[in-house]
Short mmCIF file of C-alpha atoms and ligand atoms in Angstrom, two decimals:
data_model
loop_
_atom_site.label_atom_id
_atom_site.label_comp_id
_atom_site.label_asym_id
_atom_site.label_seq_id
_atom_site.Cartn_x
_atom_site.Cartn_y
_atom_site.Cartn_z
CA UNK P 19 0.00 0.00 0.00
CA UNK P 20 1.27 3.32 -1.15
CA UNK P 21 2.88 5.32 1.81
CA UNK P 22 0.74 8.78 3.16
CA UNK P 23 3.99 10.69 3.34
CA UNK P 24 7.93 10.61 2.54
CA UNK P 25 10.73 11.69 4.42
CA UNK P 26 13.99 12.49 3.24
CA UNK P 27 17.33 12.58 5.65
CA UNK P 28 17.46 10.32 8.67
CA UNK P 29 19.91 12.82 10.97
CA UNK P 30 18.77 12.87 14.40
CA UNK P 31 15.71 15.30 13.42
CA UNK P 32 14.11 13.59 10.57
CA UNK P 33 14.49 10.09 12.14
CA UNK P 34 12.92 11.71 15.54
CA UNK P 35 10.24 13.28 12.66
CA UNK P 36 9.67 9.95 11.00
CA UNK P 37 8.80 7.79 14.10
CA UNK P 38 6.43 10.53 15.17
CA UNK P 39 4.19 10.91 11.91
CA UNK P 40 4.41 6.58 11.89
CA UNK P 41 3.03 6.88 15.63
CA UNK P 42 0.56 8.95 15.00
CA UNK P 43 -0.67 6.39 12.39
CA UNK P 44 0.44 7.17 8.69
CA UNK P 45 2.67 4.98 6.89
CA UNK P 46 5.82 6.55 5.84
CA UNK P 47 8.33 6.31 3.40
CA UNK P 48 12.30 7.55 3.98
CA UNK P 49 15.41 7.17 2.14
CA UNK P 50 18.35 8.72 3.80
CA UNK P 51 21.57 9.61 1.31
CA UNK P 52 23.94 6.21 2.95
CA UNK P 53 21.46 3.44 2.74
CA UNK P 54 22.64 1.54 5.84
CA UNK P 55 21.29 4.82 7.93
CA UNK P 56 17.88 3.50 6.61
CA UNK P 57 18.40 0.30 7.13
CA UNK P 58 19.55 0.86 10.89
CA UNK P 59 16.80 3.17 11.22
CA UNK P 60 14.27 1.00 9.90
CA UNK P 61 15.60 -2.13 12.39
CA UNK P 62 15.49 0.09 15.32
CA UNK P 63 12.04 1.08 14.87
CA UNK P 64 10.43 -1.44 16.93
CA UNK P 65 6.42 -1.60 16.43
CA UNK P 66 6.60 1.49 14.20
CA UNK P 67 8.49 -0.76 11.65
CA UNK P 68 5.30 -1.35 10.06
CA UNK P 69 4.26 1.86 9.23
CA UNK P 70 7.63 2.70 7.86
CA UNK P 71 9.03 1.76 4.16
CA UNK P 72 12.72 1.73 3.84
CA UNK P 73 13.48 3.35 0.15
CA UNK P 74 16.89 2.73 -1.31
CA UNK P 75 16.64 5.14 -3.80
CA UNK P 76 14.66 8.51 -4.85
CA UNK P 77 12.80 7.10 -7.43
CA UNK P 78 12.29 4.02 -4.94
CA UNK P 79 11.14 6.70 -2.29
CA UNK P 80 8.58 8.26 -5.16
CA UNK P 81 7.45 4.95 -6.08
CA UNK P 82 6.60 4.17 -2.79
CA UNK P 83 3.96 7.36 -2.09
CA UNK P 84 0.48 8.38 -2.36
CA UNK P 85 -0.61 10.89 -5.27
CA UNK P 86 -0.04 13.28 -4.90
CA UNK P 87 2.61 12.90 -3.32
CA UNK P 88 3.73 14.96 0.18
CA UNK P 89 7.89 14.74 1.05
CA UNK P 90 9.50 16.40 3.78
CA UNK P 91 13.25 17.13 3.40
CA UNK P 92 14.84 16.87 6.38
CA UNK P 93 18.54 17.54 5.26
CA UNK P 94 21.26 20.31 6.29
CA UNK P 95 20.09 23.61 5.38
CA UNK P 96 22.00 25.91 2.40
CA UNK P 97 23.25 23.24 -0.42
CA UNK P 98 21.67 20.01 0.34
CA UNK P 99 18.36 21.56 0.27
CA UNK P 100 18.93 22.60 -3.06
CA UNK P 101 20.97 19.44 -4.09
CA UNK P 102 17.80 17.40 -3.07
CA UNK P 103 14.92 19.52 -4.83
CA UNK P 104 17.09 19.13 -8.17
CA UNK P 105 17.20 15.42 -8.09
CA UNK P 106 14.06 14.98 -7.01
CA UNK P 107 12.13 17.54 -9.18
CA UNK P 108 12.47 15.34 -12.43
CA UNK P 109 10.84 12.76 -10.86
CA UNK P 110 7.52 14.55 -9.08
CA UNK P 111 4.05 15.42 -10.76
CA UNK P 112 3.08 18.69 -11.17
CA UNK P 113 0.76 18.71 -7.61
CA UNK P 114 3.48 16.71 -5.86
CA UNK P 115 4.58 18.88 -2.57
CA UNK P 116 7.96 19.44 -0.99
CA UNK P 117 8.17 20.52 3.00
CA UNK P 118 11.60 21.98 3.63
CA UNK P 119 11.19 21.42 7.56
CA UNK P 120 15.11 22.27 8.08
CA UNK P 121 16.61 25.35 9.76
CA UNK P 122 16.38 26.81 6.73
CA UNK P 123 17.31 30.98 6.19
CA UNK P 124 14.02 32.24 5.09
CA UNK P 125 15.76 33.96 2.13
CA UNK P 126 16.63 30.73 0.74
CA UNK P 127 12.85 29.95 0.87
CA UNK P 128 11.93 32.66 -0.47
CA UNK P 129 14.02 31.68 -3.60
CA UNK P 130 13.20 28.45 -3.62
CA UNK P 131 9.38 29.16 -4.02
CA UNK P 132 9.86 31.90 -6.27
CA UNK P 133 11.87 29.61 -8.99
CA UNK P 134 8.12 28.06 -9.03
CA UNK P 135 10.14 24.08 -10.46
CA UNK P 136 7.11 22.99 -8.30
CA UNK P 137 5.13 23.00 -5.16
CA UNK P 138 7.82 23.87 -1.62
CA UNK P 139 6.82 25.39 1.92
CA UNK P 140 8.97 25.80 4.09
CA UNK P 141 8.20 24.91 7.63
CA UNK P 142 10.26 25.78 11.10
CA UNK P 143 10.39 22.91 13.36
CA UNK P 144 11.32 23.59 17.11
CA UNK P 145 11.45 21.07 19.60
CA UNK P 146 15.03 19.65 19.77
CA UNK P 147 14.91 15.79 19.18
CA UNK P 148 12.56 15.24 21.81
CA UNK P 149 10.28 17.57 20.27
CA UNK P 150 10.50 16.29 17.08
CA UNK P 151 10.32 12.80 18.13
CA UNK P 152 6.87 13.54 20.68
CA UNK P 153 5.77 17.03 19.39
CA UNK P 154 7.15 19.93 17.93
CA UNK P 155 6.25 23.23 17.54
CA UNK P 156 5.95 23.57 13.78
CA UNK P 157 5.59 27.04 12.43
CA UNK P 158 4.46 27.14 8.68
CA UNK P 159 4.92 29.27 5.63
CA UNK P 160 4.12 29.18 1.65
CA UNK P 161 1.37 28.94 -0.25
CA UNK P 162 -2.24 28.33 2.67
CA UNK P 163 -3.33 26.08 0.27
CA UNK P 164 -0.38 23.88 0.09
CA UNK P 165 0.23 23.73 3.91
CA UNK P 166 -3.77 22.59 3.95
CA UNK P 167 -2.36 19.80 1.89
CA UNK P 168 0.05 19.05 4.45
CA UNK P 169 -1.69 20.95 8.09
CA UNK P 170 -3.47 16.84 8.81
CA UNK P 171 -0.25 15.21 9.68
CA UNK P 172 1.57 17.49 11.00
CA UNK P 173 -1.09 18.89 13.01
CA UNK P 174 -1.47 15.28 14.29
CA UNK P 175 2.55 15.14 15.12
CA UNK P 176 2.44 18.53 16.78
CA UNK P 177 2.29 19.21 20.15
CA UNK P 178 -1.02 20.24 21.69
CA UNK P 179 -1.43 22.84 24.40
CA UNK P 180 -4.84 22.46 25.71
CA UNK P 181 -5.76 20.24 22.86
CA UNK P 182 -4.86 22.72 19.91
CA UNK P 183 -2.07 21.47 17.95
CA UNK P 184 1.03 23.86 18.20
CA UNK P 185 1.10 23.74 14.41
CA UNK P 186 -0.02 26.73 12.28
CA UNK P 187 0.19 28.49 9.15
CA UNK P 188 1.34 31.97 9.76
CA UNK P 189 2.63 33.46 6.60
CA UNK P 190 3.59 33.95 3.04
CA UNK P 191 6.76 32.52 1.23
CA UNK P 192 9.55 32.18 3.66
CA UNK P 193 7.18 33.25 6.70
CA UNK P 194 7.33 29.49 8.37
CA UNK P 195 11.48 29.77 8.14
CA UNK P 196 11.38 33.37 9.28
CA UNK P 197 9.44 33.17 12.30
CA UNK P 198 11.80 29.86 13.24
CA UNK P 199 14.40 32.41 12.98
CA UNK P 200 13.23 35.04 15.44
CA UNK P 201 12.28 31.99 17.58
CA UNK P 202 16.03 31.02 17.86
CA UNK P 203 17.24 34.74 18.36
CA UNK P 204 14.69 34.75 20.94
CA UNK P 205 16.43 31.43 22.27
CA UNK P 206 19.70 33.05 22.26
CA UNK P 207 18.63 35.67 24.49
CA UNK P 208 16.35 33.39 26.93
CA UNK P 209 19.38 31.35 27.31
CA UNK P 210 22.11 34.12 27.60
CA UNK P 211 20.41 36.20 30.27
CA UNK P 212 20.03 33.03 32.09
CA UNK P 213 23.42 32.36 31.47
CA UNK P 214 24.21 35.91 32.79
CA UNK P 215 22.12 35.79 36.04
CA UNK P 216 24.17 32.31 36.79
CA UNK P 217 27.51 34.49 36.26
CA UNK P 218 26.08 36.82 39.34
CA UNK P 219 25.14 33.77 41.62
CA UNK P 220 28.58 32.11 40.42
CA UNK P 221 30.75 34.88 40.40
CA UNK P 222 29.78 37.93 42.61
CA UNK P 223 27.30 35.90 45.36
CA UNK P 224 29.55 32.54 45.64
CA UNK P 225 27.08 29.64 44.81
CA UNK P 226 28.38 26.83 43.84
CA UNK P 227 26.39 24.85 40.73
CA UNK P 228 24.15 23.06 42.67
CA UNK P 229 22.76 25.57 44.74
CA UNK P 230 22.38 27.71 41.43
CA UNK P 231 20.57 24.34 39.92
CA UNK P 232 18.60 24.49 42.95
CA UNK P 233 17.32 28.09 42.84
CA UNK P 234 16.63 27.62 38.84
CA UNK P 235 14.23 25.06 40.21
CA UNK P 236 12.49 27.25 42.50
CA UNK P 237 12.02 29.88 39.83
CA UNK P 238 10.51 27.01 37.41
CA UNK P 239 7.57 26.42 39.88
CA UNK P 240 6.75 30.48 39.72
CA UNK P 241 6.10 33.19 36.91
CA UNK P 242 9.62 31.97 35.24
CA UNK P 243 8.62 28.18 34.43
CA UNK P 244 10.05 27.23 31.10
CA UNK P 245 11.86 24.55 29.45
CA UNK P 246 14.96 26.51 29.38
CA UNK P 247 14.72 27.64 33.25
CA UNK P 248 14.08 23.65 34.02
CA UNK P 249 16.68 22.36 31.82
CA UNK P 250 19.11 25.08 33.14
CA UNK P 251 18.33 23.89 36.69
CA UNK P 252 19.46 20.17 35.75
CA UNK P 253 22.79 21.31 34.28
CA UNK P 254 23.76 22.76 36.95
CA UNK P 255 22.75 20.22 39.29
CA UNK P 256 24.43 17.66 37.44
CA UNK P 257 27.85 16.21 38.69
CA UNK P 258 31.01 15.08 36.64
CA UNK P 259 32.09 11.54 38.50
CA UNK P 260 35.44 11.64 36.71
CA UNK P 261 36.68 14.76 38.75
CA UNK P 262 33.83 14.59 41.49
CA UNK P 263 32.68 18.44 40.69
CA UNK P 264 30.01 19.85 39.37
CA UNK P 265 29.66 19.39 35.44
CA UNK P 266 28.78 23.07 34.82
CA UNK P 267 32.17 23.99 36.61
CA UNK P 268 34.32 21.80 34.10
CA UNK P 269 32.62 22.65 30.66
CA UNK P 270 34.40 24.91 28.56
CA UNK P 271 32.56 28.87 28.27
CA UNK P 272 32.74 29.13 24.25
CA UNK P 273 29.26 28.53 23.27
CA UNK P 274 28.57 26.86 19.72
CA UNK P 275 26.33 28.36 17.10
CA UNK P 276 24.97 27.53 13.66
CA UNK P 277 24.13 30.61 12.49
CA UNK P 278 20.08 31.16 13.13
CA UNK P 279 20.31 33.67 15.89
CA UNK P 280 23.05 35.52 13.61
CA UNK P 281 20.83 35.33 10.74
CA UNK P 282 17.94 37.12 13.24
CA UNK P 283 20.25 40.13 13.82
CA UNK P 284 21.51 40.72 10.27
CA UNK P 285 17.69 40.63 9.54
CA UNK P 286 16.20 42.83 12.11
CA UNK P 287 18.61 45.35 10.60
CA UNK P 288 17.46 44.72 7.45
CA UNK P 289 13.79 45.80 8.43
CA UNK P 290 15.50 48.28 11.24
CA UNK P 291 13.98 46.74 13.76
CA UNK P 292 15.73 46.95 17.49
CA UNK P 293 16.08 43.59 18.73
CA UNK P 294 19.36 44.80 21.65
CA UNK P 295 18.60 41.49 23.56
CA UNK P 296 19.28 39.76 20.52
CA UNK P 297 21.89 41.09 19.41
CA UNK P 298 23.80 41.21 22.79
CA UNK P 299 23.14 37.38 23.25
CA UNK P 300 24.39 36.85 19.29
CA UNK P 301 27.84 38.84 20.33
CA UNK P 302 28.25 37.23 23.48
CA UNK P 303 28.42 34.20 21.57
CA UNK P 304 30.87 35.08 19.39
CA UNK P 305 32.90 36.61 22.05
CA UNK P 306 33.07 33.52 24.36
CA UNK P 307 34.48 31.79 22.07
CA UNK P 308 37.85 34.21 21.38
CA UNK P 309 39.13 32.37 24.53
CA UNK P 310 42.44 33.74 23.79
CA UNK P 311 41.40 36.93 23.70
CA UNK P 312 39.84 37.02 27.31
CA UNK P 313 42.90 35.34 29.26
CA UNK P 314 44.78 37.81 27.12
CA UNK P 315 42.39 40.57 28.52
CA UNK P 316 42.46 38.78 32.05
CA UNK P 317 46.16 38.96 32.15
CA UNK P 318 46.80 42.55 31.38
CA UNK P 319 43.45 44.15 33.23
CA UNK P 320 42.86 41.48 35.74
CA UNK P 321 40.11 39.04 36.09
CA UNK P 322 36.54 41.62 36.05
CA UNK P 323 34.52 39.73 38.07
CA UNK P 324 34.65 40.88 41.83
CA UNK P 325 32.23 39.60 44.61
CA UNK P 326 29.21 40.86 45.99
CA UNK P 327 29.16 42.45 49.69
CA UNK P 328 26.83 40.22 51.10
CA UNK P 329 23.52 40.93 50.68
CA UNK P 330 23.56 43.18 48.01
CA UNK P 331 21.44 41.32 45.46
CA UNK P 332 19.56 38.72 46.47
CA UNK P 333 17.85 35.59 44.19
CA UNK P 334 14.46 37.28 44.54
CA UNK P 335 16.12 40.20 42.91
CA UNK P 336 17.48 38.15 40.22
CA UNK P 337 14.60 36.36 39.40
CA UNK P 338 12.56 39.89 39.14
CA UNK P 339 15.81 41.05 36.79
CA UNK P 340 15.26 38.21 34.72
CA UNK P 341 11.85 38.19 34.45
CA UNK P 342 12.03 41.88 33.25
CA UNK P 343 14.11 41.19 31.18
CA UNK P 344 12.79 38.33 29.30
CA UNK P 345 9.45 40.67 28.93
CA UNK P 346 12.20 43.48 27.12
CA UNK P 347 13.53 40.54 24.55
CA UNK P 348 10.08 39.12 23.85
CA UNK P 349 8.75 42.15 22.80
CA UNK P 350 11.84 42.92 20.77
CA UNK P 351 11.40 39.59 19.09
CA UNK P 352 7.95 40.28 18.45
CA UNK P 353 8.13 43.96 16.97
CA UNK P 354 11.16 42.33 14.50
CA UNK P 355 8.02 40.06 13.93
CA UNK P 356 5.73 42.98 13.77
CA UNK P 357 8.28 45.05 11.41
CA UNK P 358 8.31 41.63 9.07
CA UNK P 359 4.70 41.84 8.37
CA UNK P 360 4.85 45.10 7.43
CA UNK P 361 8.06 45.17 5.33
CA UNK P 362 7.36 41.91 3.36
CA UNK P 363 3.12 41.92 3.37
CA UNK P 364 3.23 39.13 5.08
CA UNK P 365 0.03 37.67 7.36
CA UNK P 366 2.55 37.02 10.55
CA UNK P 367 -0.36 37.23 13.73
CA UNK P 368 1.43 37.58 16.60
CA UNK P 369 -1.05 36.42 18.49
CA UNK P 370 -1.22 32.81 16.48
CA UNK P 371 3.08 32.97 16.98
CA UNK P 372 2.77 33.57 20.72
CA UNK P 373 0.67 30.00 20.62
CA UNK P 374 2.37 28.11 18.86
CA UNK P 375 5.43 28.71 20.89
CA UNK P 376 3.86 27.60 24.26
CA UNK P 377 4.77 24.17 23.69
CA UNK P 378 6.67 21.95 22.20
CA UNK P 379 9.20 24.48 21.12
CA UNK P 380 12.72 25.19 23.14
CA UNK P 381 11.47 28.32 24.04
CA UNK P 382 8.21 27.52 25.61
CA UNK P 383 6.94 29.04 28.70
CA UNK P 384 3.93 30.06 30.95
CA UNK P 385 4.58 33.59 30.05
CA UNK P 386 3.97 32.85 26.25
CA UNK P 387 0.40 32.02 27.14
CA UNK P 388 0.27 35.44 28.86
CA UNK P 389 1.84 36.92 25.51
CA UNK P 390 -0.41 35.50 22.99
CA UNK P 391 -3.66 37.13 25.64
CA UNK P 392 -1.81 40.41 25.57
CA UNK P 393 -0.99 40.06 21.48
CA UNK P 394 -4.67 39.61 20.76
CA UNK P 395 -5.51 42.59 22.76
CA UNK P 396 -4.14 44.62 20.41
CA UNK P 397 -0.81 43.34 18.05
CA UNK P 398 0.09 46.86 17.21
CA UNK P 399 1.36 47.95 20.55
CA UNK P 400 5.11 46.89 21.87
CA UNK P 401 4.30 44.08 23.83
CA UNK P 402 5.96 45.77 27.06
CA UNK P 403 2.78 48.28 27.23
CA UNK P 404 0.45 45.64 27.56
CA UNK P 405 -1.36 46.44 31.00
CA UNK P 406 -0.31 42.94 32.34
CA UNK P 407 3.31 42.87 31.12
CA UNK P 408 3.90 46.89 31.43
CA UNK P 409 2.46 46.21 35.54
CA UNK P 410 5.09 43.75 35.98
CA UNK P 411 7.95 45.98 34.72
CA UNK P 412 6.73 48.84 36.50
CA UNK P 413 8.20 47.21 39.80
CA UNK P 414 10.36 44.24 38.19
CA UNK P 415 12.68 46.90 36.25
CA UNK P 416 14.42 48.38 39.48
CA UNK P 417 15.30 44.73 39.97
CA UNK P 418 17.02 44.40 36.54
CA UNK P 419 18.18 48.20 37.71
CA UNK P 420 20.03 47.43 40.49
CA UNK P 421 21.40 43.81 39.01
CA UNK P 422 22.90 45.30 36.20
CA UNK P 423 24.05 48.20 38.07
CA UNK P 424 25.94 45.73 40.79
CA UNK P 425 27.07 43.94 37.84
CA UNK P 426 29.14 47.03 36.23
CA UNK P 427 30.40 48.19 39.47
CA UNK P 428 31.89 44.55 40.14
CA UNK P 429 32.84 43.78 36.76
CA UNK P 430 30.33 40.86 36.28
CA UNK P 431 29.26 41.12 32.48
CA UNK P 432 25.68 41.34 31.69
CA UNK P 433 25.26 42.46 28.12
CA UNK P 434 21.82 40.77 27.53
CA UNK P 435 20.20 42.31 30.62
CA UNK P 436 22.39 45.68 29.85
CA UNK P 437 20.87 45.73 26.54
CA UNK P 438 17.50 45.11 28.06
CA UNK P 439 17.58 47.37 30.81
CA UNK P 440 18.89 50.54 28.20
CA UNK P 441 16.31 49.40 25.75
CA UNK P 442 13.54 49.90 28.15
CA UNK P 443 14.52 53.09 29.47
CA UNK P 444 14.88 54.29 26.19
CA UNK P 445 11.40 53.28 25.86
CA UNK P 446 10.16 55.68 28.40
CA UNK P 447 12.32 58.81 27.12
CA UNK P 448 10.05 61.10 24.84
CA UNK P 449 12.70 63.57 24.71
CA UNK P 450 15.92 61.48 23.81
CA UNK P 451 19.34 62.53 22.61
CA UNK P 452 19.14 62.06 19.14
CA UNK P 453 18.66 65.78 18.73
CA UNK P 454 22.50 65.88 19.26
CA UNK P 455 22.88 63.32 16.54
CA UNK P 456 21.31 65.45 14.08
CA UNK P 457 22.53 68.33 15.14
CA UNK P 458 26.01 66.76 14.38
CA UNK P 459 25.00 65.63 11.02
CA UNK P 460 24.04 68.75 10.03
CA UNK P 461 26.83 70.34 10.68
CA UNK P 462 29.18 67.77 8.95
CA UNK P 463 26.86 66.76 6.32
CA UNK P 464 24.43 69.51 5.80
CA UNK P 465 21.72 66.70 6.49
CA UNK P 466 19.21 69.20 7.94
CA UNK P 467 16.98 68.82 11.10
CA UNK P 468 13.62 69.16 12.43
CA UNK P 469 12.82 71.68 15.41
CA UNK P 470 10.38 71.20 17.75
CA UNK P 471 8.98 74.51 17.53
CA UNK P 472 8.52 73.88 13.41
CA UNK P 473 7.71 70.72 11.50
CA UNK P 474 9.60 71.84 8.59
CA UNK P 475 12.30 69.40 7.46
CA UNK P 476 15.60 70.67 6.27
CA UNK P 477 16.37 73.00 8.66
CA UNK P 478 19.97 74.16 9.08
CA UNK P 479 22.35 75.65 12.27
CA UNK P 480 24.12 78.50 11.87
CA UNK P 481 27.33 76.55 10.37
CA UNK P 482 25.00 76.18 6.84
CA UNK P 483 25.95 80.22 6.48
CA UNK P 484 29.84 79.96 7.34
C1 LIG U 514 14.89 24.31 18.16
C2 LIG U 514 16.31 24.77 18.22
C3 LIG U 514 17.10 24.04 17.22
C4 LIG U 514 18.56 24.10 17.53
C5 LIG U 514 19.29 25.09 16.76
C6 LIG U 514 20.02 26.16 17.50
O1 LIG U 514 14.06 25.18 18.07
O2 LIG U 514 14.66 23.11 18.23
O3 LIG U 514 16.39 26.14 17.99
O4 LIG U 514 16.72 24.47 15.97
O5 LIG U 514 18.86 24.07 18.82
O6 LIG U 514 20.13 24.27 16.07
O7 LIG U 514 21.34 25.92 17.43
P1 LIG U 514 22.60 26.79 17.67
O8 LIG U 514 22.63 27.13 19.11
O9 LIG U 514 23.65 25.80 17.29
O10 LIG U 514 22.57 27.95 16.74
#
């Protein structure tokens, strides 16, 4: 009997991907580029082996499908993606539709679509392997009527957060791929201002890893609980039998990347949209891993980070700091989102994002739930001057105040929060200092300026006469 849908690349994702649609009841056919990955896979899949035809070649894989035929690609983004839709292309019907559910860069999708060989969406898929493997977040993009095609299985494989599958169609072209994108810059951040507000337990208050792990768990039963505060918690609780200490305490600090969250920040300036939180977390990256660079720094400055008098922050202020500002980076990511619609005409409702990120996804959290409320309350507004999230920060920012001023004064390095903190009280500044910058380009560029007391543009300083 002909299979419901193919897959195509048996890394950890798509085999995670595969045993999920079989599981949920649709036979499946894969082919993975070294045929001995299928035929592991294929042994290893227990009761699912059933549902799931082993393919030794493309055509074999084509063969092997309903019509028309549905294929996800599940292969390294950039080349392969492209690779794959050229050999496979020859060998599809006009209705036949490719799913690009890869970490794909959304321009790439774009392109792909617009060269119009054939039917392609492109779909972000967030969930890790666990997610993939017992339900993902999947964000989708491309033609609505093609994802309809598609929206029954993997609406079935999604995960469900109070029985609505986590699975949605929220834009044109690349949208699927884009959102995915701002998910992961989001990700950096979440994961960087945790990272920072362990620095200040580690370095300026004296905790050791476990009792860090241990107050990450508290703040996962309160307004904080999130995968990434809970899984945060259990690496720093976790211990390293080969030198009896902590594992956090003998991991190297030069974080890995594959390029999403960097793709985020080159396109937030793109659309000019301020994403600091972002972009801090994206640097921060890049900057832990010039290790060189920082003993260098270390040994001709001295080591920054200083302890705490006792007492002087406390984890009820940190939690309050963080909470703040994962509020600030949200609505960052969300008015990149915002700026996105606008820019490219896409559909993009925040409100629909905010849902499909409560589960499944790495990034999920109570406070997402909260979001999508405040998003369908009105999407136009920044997300921070929702009543709800704006009461919070109306007490919670002199937390993330006094944090990140402790943290310059003792040399403890908090560029997400920084970022966070500055962005916000930029926020609240009608009357900023950009008045200087204009002033300044005026006077070296004859650029021309606005005054307050006229609406005119154009206007000049006195150096336009000299
Ligand atoms: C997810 C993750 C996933 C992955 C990325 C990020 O949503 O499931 O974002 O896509 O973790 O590969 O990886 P880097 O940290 O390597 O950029």
């Amino acid at each position: 009997m002909p299979s419901d849908i193919g897959l195509i690349g048996l890394g950890t994702m798509g085999a995670a991907l595969a045993l999920n649609i079989a599981e949920n009841g649709f036979d499946i056919a894969v082919w993975n580029r070294t045929a001995k990955t299928t035929e592991t896979f294929h042994q290893n899949a227990g009761d699912l082996a059933a549902r799931i035809t082993p393919t030794e070649s493309l055509q074999q894989l084509v063969g092997a499908l309903k019509e028309p035929r549905i294929i996800i690609l599940m292969v390294p983004a950039g080349d392969p993606v492209d690779e794959q839709i050229s050999a496979l292309r020859p060998l599809l019907g006009p209705d036949d539709l490719l799913i690009d559910a890869g970490n794909a860069n959304f321009h790439d999708t774009n392109r792909r679509l617009r060269a119009a060989t054939g039917l392609f969406i492109g779909i972000g898929v967030s969930g890790g392997e666990d997610g993939a493997r017992h339900g993902p977040s999947i964000m989708g993009g491309g033609d609505p009527a093609h994802w309809q095609r598609a929206a029954p299985i993997l609406e079935a494989i999604a995960v469900k957060y109070d029985g609505t599958a986590c699975a949605k169609w929220l834009g044109e072209e690349g949208a699927g791929h884009f959102v995915k994108a701002v998910h992961n810059g989001i990700e950096y951040a979440d994961m960087q201002m945790i990272a920072e507000v362990y620095g200040v337990m580690r370095d300026g208050m004296g905790m050791t890893a476990p009792d860090i792990g241990a107050v990450l768990s508290r703040w996962n039963d309160g307004a904080l609980r999130s995968y990434l505060v809970e899984i945060s918690a259990e690496v720093a609780k976790a211990h390293d039998a080969a030198t009896d200490r902590p594992l956090l305490d003998v991991i190297v600090d030069a974080a890995g990347q594959k390029g999403t969250g960097r793709w985020t920040v080159i396109e937030a300036q793109h659309l000019a949209a301020p994403i600091p939180a972002i972009e801090a977390a994206v640097v921060a990256r890049n900057l832990s891993s010039q290790r060189n660079t920082r003993a260098q720094g270390e040994a001709i400055f001295g080591a920054a980070p200083q302890a705490l008098a006792a007492g002087t922050l406390d984890t009820e202020c940190l939690a309050q700091a963080l909470i703040a500002g994962k509020i600030l980076c949200y609505a960052q990511g969300f008015g990149m989102i915002a700026a996105a619609a606008q820019q490219f005409g896409w559909s993009l409702p925040l409100p629909e994002i905010a849902r499909v990120w409560r589960a499944g996804c790495i990034i999920r959290s109570d406070m997402l739930d909260d979001m999508a409320d405040a998003l369908s309350e009105d999407s136009t507004r920044n997300l921070a001057f929702a009543p709800y999230f704006a009461n919070h920060l109306k007490t919670s920012h002199q937390a993330l105040r006094r944090l990140v001023a402790q943290a310059a004064l003792h040399g403890l390095a908090v560029p997400a929060l920084g970022s966070g903190l500055a962005y916000f009280d930029t926020l609240r500044t009608s009357r900023g200092t950009a008045n200087m910058i204009q002033g300044q380009r005026d006077y070296f560029g004859l650029h021309g300026f606005m005054r307050l007391d006229d609406n005119s543009t154009g206007q000049h300083g006195p150096w336009a006469q000299e």
